[in-house]
XYZ file of C-alpha atoms in Angstrom:
572
model
C 1.548 -9.534 34.834
C 0.417 -12.970 36.029
C -1.299 -13.679 32.698
C 1.786 -12.703 30.744
C 4.106 -14.825 32.905
C 1.808 -17.838 32.509
C 1.803 -17.417 28.743
C 5.577 -17.052 28.765
C 5.890 -20.308 30.738
C 3.583 -22.064 28.279
C 5.704 -20.974 25.330
C 8.959 -21.923 27.094
C 7.672 -25.420 27.825
C 6.201 -25.969 24.345
C 8.399 -27.834 21.799
C 8.852 -24.820 19.508
C 9.883 -25.703 15.952
C 11.540 -22.351 15.218
C 14.755 -22.363 17.252
C 15.102 -18.587 16.901
C 12.067 -18.305 19.159
C 13.614 -20.624 21.739
C 16.750 -18.475 21.912
C 14.730 -15.294 22.194
C 12.578 -16.610 25.040
C 15.675 -17.762 26.927
C 17.275 -14.330 26.506
C 14.339 -12.498 28.166
C 13.872 -14.917 31.081
C 14.473 -12.202 33.700
C 13.137 -9.223 31.746
C 9.551 -8.613 32.847
C 9.066 -5.647 30.512
C 10.151 -7.707 27.510
C 7.879 -10.580 28.521
C 4.942 -8.227 29.025
C 5.412 -6.605 25.621
C 5.387 -9.983 23.864
C 2.379 -11.438 25.698
C 0.107 -8.623 26.928
C -2.099 -8.898 23.848
C -2.652 -10.937 20.692
C -1.404 -9.687 17.352
C -4.848 -8.823 16.064
C -6.206 -9.751 12.639
C -7.674 -6.508 11.307
C -8.931 -5.415 7.902
C -5.313 -5.192 6.711
C -4.482 -8.642 8.159
C -1.537 -8.937 10.557
C 1.477 -6.721 11.035
C 4.018 -6.729 13.828
C 7.588 -7.187 15.006
C 9.071 -10.611 14.196
C 9.677 -12.681 17.318
C 8.319 -14.894 20.086
C 4.959 -14.364 21.758
C 1.308 -13.753 21.013
C 2.060 -10.107 20.141
C 4.686 -10.972 17.536
C 4.885 -12.243 13.961
C 5.956 -15.902 14.119
C 4.888 -19.233 12.647
C 2.281 -19.728 15.389
C 0.500 -16.393 14.970
C 0.615 -16.959 11.190
C -0.790 -20.483 11.547
C -3.548 -19.278 13.870
C -4.623 -16.500 11.502
C -4.552 -18.932 8.577
C -6.651 -21.442 10.499
C -9.163 -18.633 10.931
C -9.115 -18.038 7.175
C -9.481 -21.761 6.468
C -12.492 -22.036 8.782
C -14.050 -18.924 7.254
C -13.661 -20.316 3.729
C -14.791 -23.858 4.592
C -17.829 -22.391 6.331
C -18.797 -20.808 2.994
C -18.086 -23.588 0.478
C -16.248 -26.806 -0.261
C -13.249 -26.864 -2.530
C -11.979 -23.336 -1.839
C -8.603 -22.168 -3.112
C -6.108 -19.511 -2.009
C -3.137 -17.831 -3.738
C -0.048 -16.992 -1.633
C 3.023 -14.868 -2.327
C 5.737 -13.284 -0.202
C 8.361 -10.560 -0.240
C 12.021 -10.353 0.804
C 11.459 -9.773 4.508
C 12.960 -11.959 7.218
C 11.047 -15.260 7.428
C 8.600 -14.262 4.651
C 9.226 -17.510 2.750
C 8.786 -19.520 5.958
C 5.517 -17.784 6.853
C 4.195 -18.329 3.322
C 4.921 -22.068 3.508
C 3.378 -22.345 6.972
C 0.194 -20.627 5.764
C 0.098 -22.964 2.750
C 0.430 -26.034 4.982
C -2.453 -24.966 7.238
C -4.739 -24.317 4.272
C -3.817 -27.600 2.563
C -4.332 -29.495 5.832
C -7.837 -28.022 5.942
C -8.677 -29.216 2.424
C -8.032 -25.884 0.673
C -6.058 -25.778 -2.579
C -3.065 -23.421 -2.533
C -1.326 -21.692 -5.447
C 2.048 -20.600 -4.034
C 4.486 -18.439 -5.967
C 7.703 -20.382 -6.532
C 9.788 -17.344 -5.592
C 9.215 -13.965 -4.008
C 6.794 -11.892 -6.047
C 5.191 -8.461 -5.533
C 1.819 -7.725 -3.975
C 0.238 -6.851 -7.360
C 1.260 -10.253 -8.732
C -0.508 -11.864 -5.768
C -3.641 -9.866 -6.621
C -3.290 -11.008 -10.244
C -2.885 -14.663 -9.194
C -6.059 -14.545 -7.087
C -7.976 -13.517 -10.185
C -6.038 -15.752 -12.612
C -6.816 -18.917 -10.622
C -10.339 -17.788 -9.583
C -9.310 -18.143 -5.948
C -11.548 -17.465 -2.966
C -8.832 -15.570 -1.103
C -5.192 -14.541 -1.191
C -2.352 -14.044 1.280
C 0.642 -11.734 0.809
C 3.408 -12.039 3.392
C 4.783 -8.508 3.680
C 5.026 -5.511 5.988
C 5.142 -3.145 3.020
C 7.653 -0.351 3.787
C 7.986 -0.894 7.564
C 11.473 -1.265 9.131
C 13.280 -4.606 8.897
C 12.166 -5.951 12.281
C 8.560 -6.111 11.009
C 6.660 -8.598 8.917
C 2.996 -8.939 8.077
C 0.180 -10.833 6.428
C -2.183 -9.117 3.981
C -5.437 -10.944 3.286
C -7.210 -10.670 -0.063
C -10.723 -11.471 -1.243
C -11.843 -13.284 -4.417
C -11.870 -10.027 -6.398
C -8.125 -9.514 -5.863
C -8.723 -6.575 -3.492
C -7.699 -6.615 0.129
C -10.261 -8.564 2.131
C -13.479 -6.777 3.063
C -14.426 -6.032 6.666
C -17.076 -8.768 6.940
C -14.716 -11.565 5.869
C -11.901 -10.088 7.989
C -14.184 -10.137 11.024
C -15.086 -13.758 10.290
C -11.407 -14.715 10.009
C -10.758 -13.032 13.361
C -13.779 -14.772 14.898
C -12.562 -18.227 13.855
C -8.928 -17.461 14.691
C -9.878 -16.454 18.230
C -11.457 -19.888 18.688
C -8.133 -21.513 17.776
C -5.438 -22.133 20.374
C -2.144 -20.449 19.481
C -0.589 -23.905 18.973
C -3.797 -25.524 17.705
C -3.832 -24.883 13.950
C -4.275 -27.940 11.733
C -0.877 -28.835 10.246
C -1.586 -32.519 9.590
C 0.053 -32.412 6.146
C 3.729 -31.697 5.715
C 4.725 -29.233 3.006
C 6.225 -32.070 0.938
C 3.091 -34.250 1.265
C 0.884 -31.313 0.295
C 3.009 -30.776 -2.823
C 2.815 -34.481 -3.733
C -0.975 -34.501 -3.341
C -1.303 -31.295 -5.417
C -2.977 -29.487 -2.515
C -0.110 -27.012 -2.850
C 0.891 -26.114 -6.386
C 3.664 -23.728 -7.386
C 2.684 -20.918 -9.738
C 4.150 -21.587 -13.195
C 6.167 -19.078 -15.223
C 3.358 -18.858 -17.787
C 1.222 -17.090 -15.164
C 3.872 -14.425 -14.637
C 4.260 -14.079 -18.405
C 0.526 -13.460 -18.721
C 0.834 -10.734 -16.094
C 3.749 -9.130 -17.975
C 1.795 -9.259 -21.227
C -1.106 -7.447 -19.600
C 1.215 -4.823 -18.090
C 2.617 -4.247 -21.563
C -0.950 -3.768 -22.808
C -1.475 -0.855 -20.416
C 1.213 1.178 -22.161
C 0.137 3.604 -24.856
C 3.269 4.339 -26.879
C 6.043 1.753 -26.791
C 8.021 3.504 -29.543
C 8.450 6.718 -27.571
C 10.497 4.823 -24.949
C 12.932 3.615 -27.602
C 13.181 7.026 -29.273
C 13.716 9.132 -26.123
C 16.834 7.239 -24.984
C 16.080 8.031 -21.344
C 18.859 7.221 -18.859
C 17.453 5.583 -15.716
C 18.696 4.435 -12.322
C 16.502 1.840 -10.625
C 16.470 0.524 -7.063
C 14.160 -2.212 -5.761
C 15.254 -1.309 -2.199
C 16.238 -4.974 -1.639
C 12.666 -6.062 -2.328
C 10.569 -7.933 -4.885
C 10.662 -5.383 -7.712
C 13.962 -6.439 -9.279
C 12.706 -9.297 -11.466
C 9.368 -7.913 -12.719
C 10.415 -4.275 -13.122
C 13.642 -5.069 -14.976
C 11.812 -7.605 -17.143
C 9.258 -4.957 -18.125
C 12.018 -2.418 -18.802
C 13.557 -4.945 -21.177
C 10.225 -5.748 -22.843
C 9.493 -2.068 -23.387
C 12.887 -1.296 -24.888
C 14.447 0.659 -22.016
C 18.100 0.589 -23.081
C 19.942 2.651 -20.489
C 19.135 1.414 -16.995
C 21.551 1.043 -14.068
C 20.599 -0.760 -10.875
C 21.784 0.290 -7.403
C 23.916 -2.775 -6.642
C 23.742 -2.449 -2.839
C 19.927 -2.533 -3.037
C 19.473 -4.890 -5.981
C 19.181 -8.321 -4.373
C 16.445 -9.335 -1.903
C 17.556 -8.679 1.668
C 15.137 -8.367 4.575
C 17.734 -6.587 6.691
C 17.555 -3.478 4.453
C 21.030 -2.515 5.633
C 21.352 0.524 3.338
C 17.801 1.807 3.872
C 16.535 1.018 7.401
C 13.120 2.455 6.493
C 12.621 1.126 2.924
C 10.000 3.638 1.862
C 10.319 5.377 -1.540
C 8.557 8.406 -0.040
C 11.629 9.113 2.117
C 14.734 10.773 0.711
C 17.112 8.868 3.025
C 15.982 5.539 1.530
C 16.873 6.841 -1.932
C 20.273 8.302 -1.046
C 22.267 5.631 -2.894
C 20.022 5.903 -5.935
C 20.337 9.674 -6.020
C 24.130 9.427 -5.761
C 24.214 6.928 -8.623
C 22.043 9.248 -10.706
C 24.433 12.112 -10.055
C 27.509 9.999 -10.786
C 26.087 8.686 -14.057
C 24.193 11.777 -15.195
C 20.907 9.844 -15.289
C 17.618 11.549 -16.151
C 15.469 9.733 -13.640
C 15.575 7.630 -10.459
C 12.865 4.977 -10.012
C 12.456 3.221 -6.633
C 9.988 0.505 -5.629
C 9.253 -0.545 -2.051
C 9.855 -4.114 -0.719
C 6.550 -5.593 -1.945
C 6.615 -3.453 -5.124
C 3.201 -1.886 -4.801
C 4.529 1.682 -4.374
C 6.925 3.571 -6.618
C 8.771 6.843 -6.029
C 10.853 8.911 -8.442
C 13.447 11.661 -8.469
C 13.867 13.926 -11.517
C 16.162 16.793 -12.455
C 15.038 20.385 -12.042
C 16.156 23.278 -14.266
C 19.494 23.519 -12.422
C 20.167 19.798 -12.812
C 19.503 19.005 -9.136
C 17.617 15.780 -8.442
C 14.226 16.428 -6.841
C 11.896 13.848 -5.294
C 8.387 14.168 -6.695
C 5.424 13.624 -4.397
C 2.869 10.890 -4.951
C 0.260 13.570 -5.532
C 2.312 15.191 -8.294
C 3.232 11.942 -10.055
C -0.379 10.762 -9.934
C -1.665 13.986 -11.492
C 1.001 13.793 -14.200
C 0.107 10.183 -14.987
C -3.601 10.983 -15.147
C -2.966 13.928 -17.453
C -0.595 11.894 -19.637
C -2.909 8.878 -19.964
C -5.882 11.096 -20.759
C -3.965 13.236 -23.260
C -2.396 10.325 -25.161
C -5.538 8.180 -25.162
C -7.518 11.132 -26.500
C -4.887 11.634 -29.206
C -4.949 7.977 -30.189
C -8.742 7.666 -30.028
C -8.592 5.026 -27.285
C -10.391 7.020 -24.575
C -13.413 4.972 -23.472
C -16.932 6.307 -23.436
C -17.818 7.857 -20.044
C -14.294 7.397 -18.609
C -13.722 7.108 -14.871
C -10.759 7.794 -12.591
C -10.640 7.045 -8.864
C -8.641 8.601 -6.028
C -8.695 8.646 -2.245
C -10.205 11.563 -0.325
C -6.754 12.605 0.947
C -5.339 12.810 -2.589
C -4.979 16.174 -4.333
C -8.011 17.974 -5.717
C -5.816 19.006 -8.647
C -6.553 15.549 -10.073
C -10.243 16.471 -10.163
C -9.486 19.580 -12.220
C -7.371 17.565 -14.670
C -9.991 14.824 -14.951
C -12.746 17.352 -15.581
C -10.758 18.938 -18.427
C -10.789 15.599 -20.289
C -14.393 14.709 -19.496
C -13.318 12.037 -16.993
C -15.568 11.448 -13.992
C -13.491 11.472 -10.796
C -14.727 9.239 -7.974
C -13.424 9.932 -4.456
C -13.150 6.980 -2.071
C -11.839 6.307 1.432
C -8.118 5.798 2.007
C -7.124 2.245 1.156
C -6.603 0.872 -2.329
C -9.283 -1.772 -1.841
C -11.839 1.012 -2.252
C -10.332 1.875 -5.637
C -10.406 -1.824 -6.542
C -14.032 -1.953 -5.451
C -14.927 0.723 -8.008
C -13.337 -1.414 -10.751
C -15.385 -4.390 -9.557
C -18.593 -2.366 -9.724
C -17.751 -1.444 -13.317
C -16.852 -5.064 -14.094
C -20.229 -6.252 -12.849
C -21.819 -4.054 -15.515
C -19.321 -5.157 -18.165
C -17.830 -1.656 -18.177
C -14.355 -2.128 -16.645
C -12.828 -0.565 -19.762
C -14.165 2.805 -18.516
C -11.501 2.756 -15.779
C -8.609 4.999 -16.808
C -6.598 5.195 -13.612
C -6.716 5.019 -9.820
C -4.205 6.407 -7.363
C -3.403 7.453 -3.810
C -1.062 10.191 -2.659
C 1.042 7.555 -0.868
C 2.795 6.572 -4.132
C 0.271 3.945 -5.263
C -0.909 3.882 -8.912
C -2.947 1.551 -11.093
C -4.073 1.482 -14.700
C -5.796 -1.533 -16.247
C -8.317 -3.760 -14.480
C -6.418 -7.083 -14.212
C -4.855 -6.149 -10.835
C -6.905 -4.780 -7.930
C -4.189 -3.247 -5.789
C -1.621 -0.538 -6.386
C 1.083 -1.776 -8.717
C 4.638 -0.433 -8.832
C 5.454 -2.528 -11.912
C 2.681 -0.817 -13.897
C 3.517 2.502 -12.246
C 7.228 2.253 -13.104
C 6.749 1.479 -16.777
C 4.085 4.184 -17.232
C 6.353 6.738 -15.534
C 9.187 5.757 -17.897
C 6.889 6.089 -20.913
C 5.591 9.455 -19.715
C 9.089 10.838 -18.989
C 10.267 9.576 -22.393
C 7.385 11.294 -24.177
C 8.064 14.644 -22.539
C 11.816 14.304 -23.131
C 11.099 14.076 -26.882
C 9.258 17.402 -26.488
C 12.177 18.947 -24.611
C 10.326 18.988 -21.288
C 10.938 17.474 -17.867
C 8.185 16.121 -15.608
C 8.710 19.165 -13.383
C 8.109 21.429 -16.388
C 4.818 19.712 -17.167
C 3.670 19.782 -13.548
C 4.460 23.504 -13.473
C 2.252 23.969 -16.527
C -0.634 22.187 -14.781
C -0.256 24.371 -11.685
C -0.080 27.504 -13.818
C -3.369 26.452 -15.382
C -5.252 25.229 -12.306
C -3.496 26.922 -9.365
C -0.777 25.723 -7.007
C -1.969 22.781 -4.908
C 0.447 22.352 -2.012
C 0.198 19.207 0.122
C 1.874 17.827 3.216
C 1.317 15.024 5.720
C 2.253 14.791 9.399
C 2.028 11.758 11.681
C 1.869 11.856 15.474
C 2.624 8.614 17.332
C 0.750 7.520 20.453
C 2.230 4.371 21.987
C 0.595 1.784 24.235
C -2.919 1.490 25.618
C -2.887 5.079 26.912
C -1.864 6.236 23.441
C -4.859 4.536 21.834
C -7.140 6.311 24.309
C -5.442 9.630 23.605
C -6.065 9.155 19.867
C -9.726 8.394 20.537
C -10.028 11.495 22.741
C -8.526 13.732 20.029
C -10.974 12.463 17.417
C -13.937 12.860 19.803
C -12.957 16.438 20.688
C -12.599 17.438 17.034
C -15.865 15.740 16.129
C -17.891 17.336 18.930
C -16.320 20.801 18.850
C -14.809 21.531 15.428
C -12.444 24.528 15.416
C -14.035 27.682 13.979
C -10.825 28.540 12.174
C -7.458 26.975 11.442
C -4.342 28.981 10.560
C -6.502 32.072 10.105
C -8.780 30.302 7.629
C -12.449 30.033 8.501
C -13.793 26.480 8.798
C -16.668 26.228 6.328
C -17.725 22.598 6.730
C -16.992 19.388 8.608
C -17.175 16.064 6.787
C -17.490 13.278 9.355
C -16.893 10.055 7.460
C -17.722 7.991 10.540
C -21.205 9.480 10.684
C -21.306 9.768 6.865
C -22.436 13.400 7.120
C -21.039 16.691 5.796
C -22.201 19.680 7.859
C -22.148 23.303 6.725
C -20.966 25.004 9.925
C -22.639 28.339 9.109
C -26.128 27.054 8.298
C -26.047 23.671 10.006
C -27.281 22.070 6.781
C -26.311 18.412 6.511
C -25.440 16.418 3.395
C -25.102 12.622 3.264
C -21.682 11.169 2.383
C -22.172 8.066 0.263
C -19.100 6.153 1.443
C -18.547 3.363 4.002
C -18.214 4.573 7.579
C -14.626 5.407 8.544
C -13.060 7.327 11.424
C -11.970 10.311 9.312
C -12.654 14.030 9.740
C -12.266 16.588 6.958
C -12.316 20.322 7.682
C -13.124 22.379 4.576
C -11.486 25.779 4.919
C -11.606 29.055 3.043
C -9.869 29.393 -0.334
C -10.293 25.672 -1.178
C -7.895 24.655 1.604
C -8.523 21.681 3.881
C -7.269 19.607 6.803
C -8.033 15.881 7.029
C -7.444 13.950 10.247
C -7.489 10.162 10.498
C -5.989 7.520 12.760
C -3.760 5.068 10.857
C -5.253 1.663 10.184
C -1.939 -0.174 10.706
C 0.092 1.898 13.183
C -0.546 3.791 16.476
C -0.557 7.148 14.705
C -2.885 9.981 13.815
C -2.241 11.435 10.378
C -2.916 15.048 9.377
C -3.236 15.814 5.652
C -2.883 19.467 4.615
C -4.084 20.942 1.336
C -3.421 24.577 0.448
C -4.485 26.143 -2.850
C -2.766 29.430 -3.686
C -1.419 31.572 -6.497
C 2.155 31.345 -5.182
C 4.250 28.586 -3.647
C 5.631 30.971 -1.027
C 2.160 31.817 0.255
C 1.078 28.152 0.107
C 4.070 27.059 2.194
C 3.372 29.815 4.726
C -0.249 28.715 5.178
C 0.776 25.064 5.326
C 3.310 25.815 8.079
C 0.557 27.516 10.066
C -1.723 24.502 9.606
C 1.076 22.246 10.839
C 1.300 24.317 14.034
C -2.442 23.887 14.531
C -2.040 20.118 14.127
C 0.724 20.049 16.768
C -1.554 21.803 19.228
C -4.399 19.413 18.469
C -2.126 16.390 18.968
C -0.673 17.555 22.312
């Protein structure tokens, strides 16, 4: 506790520029637990950048932890080349605009050109800007769909993907050499603007992005002809401007916006956990759909890289569709319509994460599309586009997606894109409406053809240092002594992505996994079922992904429930 109290005293005596931090430190003067929590560790710069609760201390998101991380990035870039440049954008979260400006000042003070969005813009637009300006890196100030008390800092590489592990490690290395109050801020924001070291992104850049999004669509006329009635909510985030602009460009005539969630608001008062995967976050949108008799609810998360939807079932009840289901539908739709229009590329490729439904593989195979499986994290999907681009074959990329509501078509963005996802979903729903079908009808047809693929995810939280050790112990136990059966299903193989080896548990035969090392375990079970276990990369959680393939939903749900019980026992 001595270290933490000394750090607290240092912060109290330092002339802090953010007066909110001063007030917070004064309020915890006699609270040792609160002081410890804020100073017992540094908010670490990992492969996803920074993410943490907003507030005072080394273990919080504030202008000083942001400056320190950015100094690390500046040193990393200047160590590589002279004349580097970085694109920066930010979402609607509390202090996002402030953190973006502080990062820009540090970079400019270190001789690095900054292209800063002139207003909040989504994560995919940041990825686009990195590529548009040929930048060496990018920064997105966001905590994605975390609760309102969080903010974060996503770092991007020159390809528009999230920064690779080597560069992230270098940023961390240089940041650790920087005192928490020692970042170079020799230029003021105004001086940096005057000297052109910071330049605001012009509207023409956004217009180029919108034009390219429009180019991803296959059939603009079907949107106009279907007369789909839509309710949209940006969940108080960045999606409002770009998504509504694209709706207008594509001829979406009947769209209502959830007023309480329309304008940017980092407090997220009507959706404390602004995640389009969660029904509670969409409650207002669902009510508006019911009140107005809308066909479809579309919801984007605060940084507009994920999109969730609710559609009507046969009884007229609104049903949330999973990311797995929407992704399969989009893949099937894009493949079907491109084949019809003769625009399917030669040797087409689709990409998904290893925890995403195998149903996508069956659909891809039926259209002659090669499906590539990658580790969880959209940067691995972006990496596959880059590999194609290096061969001049990026047009082979049809689609990439993750089960966590992230979709991408087109190669001009290298992260999941809810603007692209939203407009493609609208086009797809419009097309099927003209055929007298709902998205649920079409998904039912795919399952009737390929078998019911039932999926679920559970997360188990392990807080504090002891929790991190508990997570490590669980993974070690599973790795060293894999269960012989789970939920009455025999375990056929163990894929250890950390060791990059798949082992047949009956014969002991090993097969190399050609993917980067990652702390993930996949248990292949009888009847094409599986259980995947992985610690979260951004939160103190272990995630369990269940896949059950069956000829009936009732049986699939029964097996899945049994697998969930197994996971609870493992996580105890």
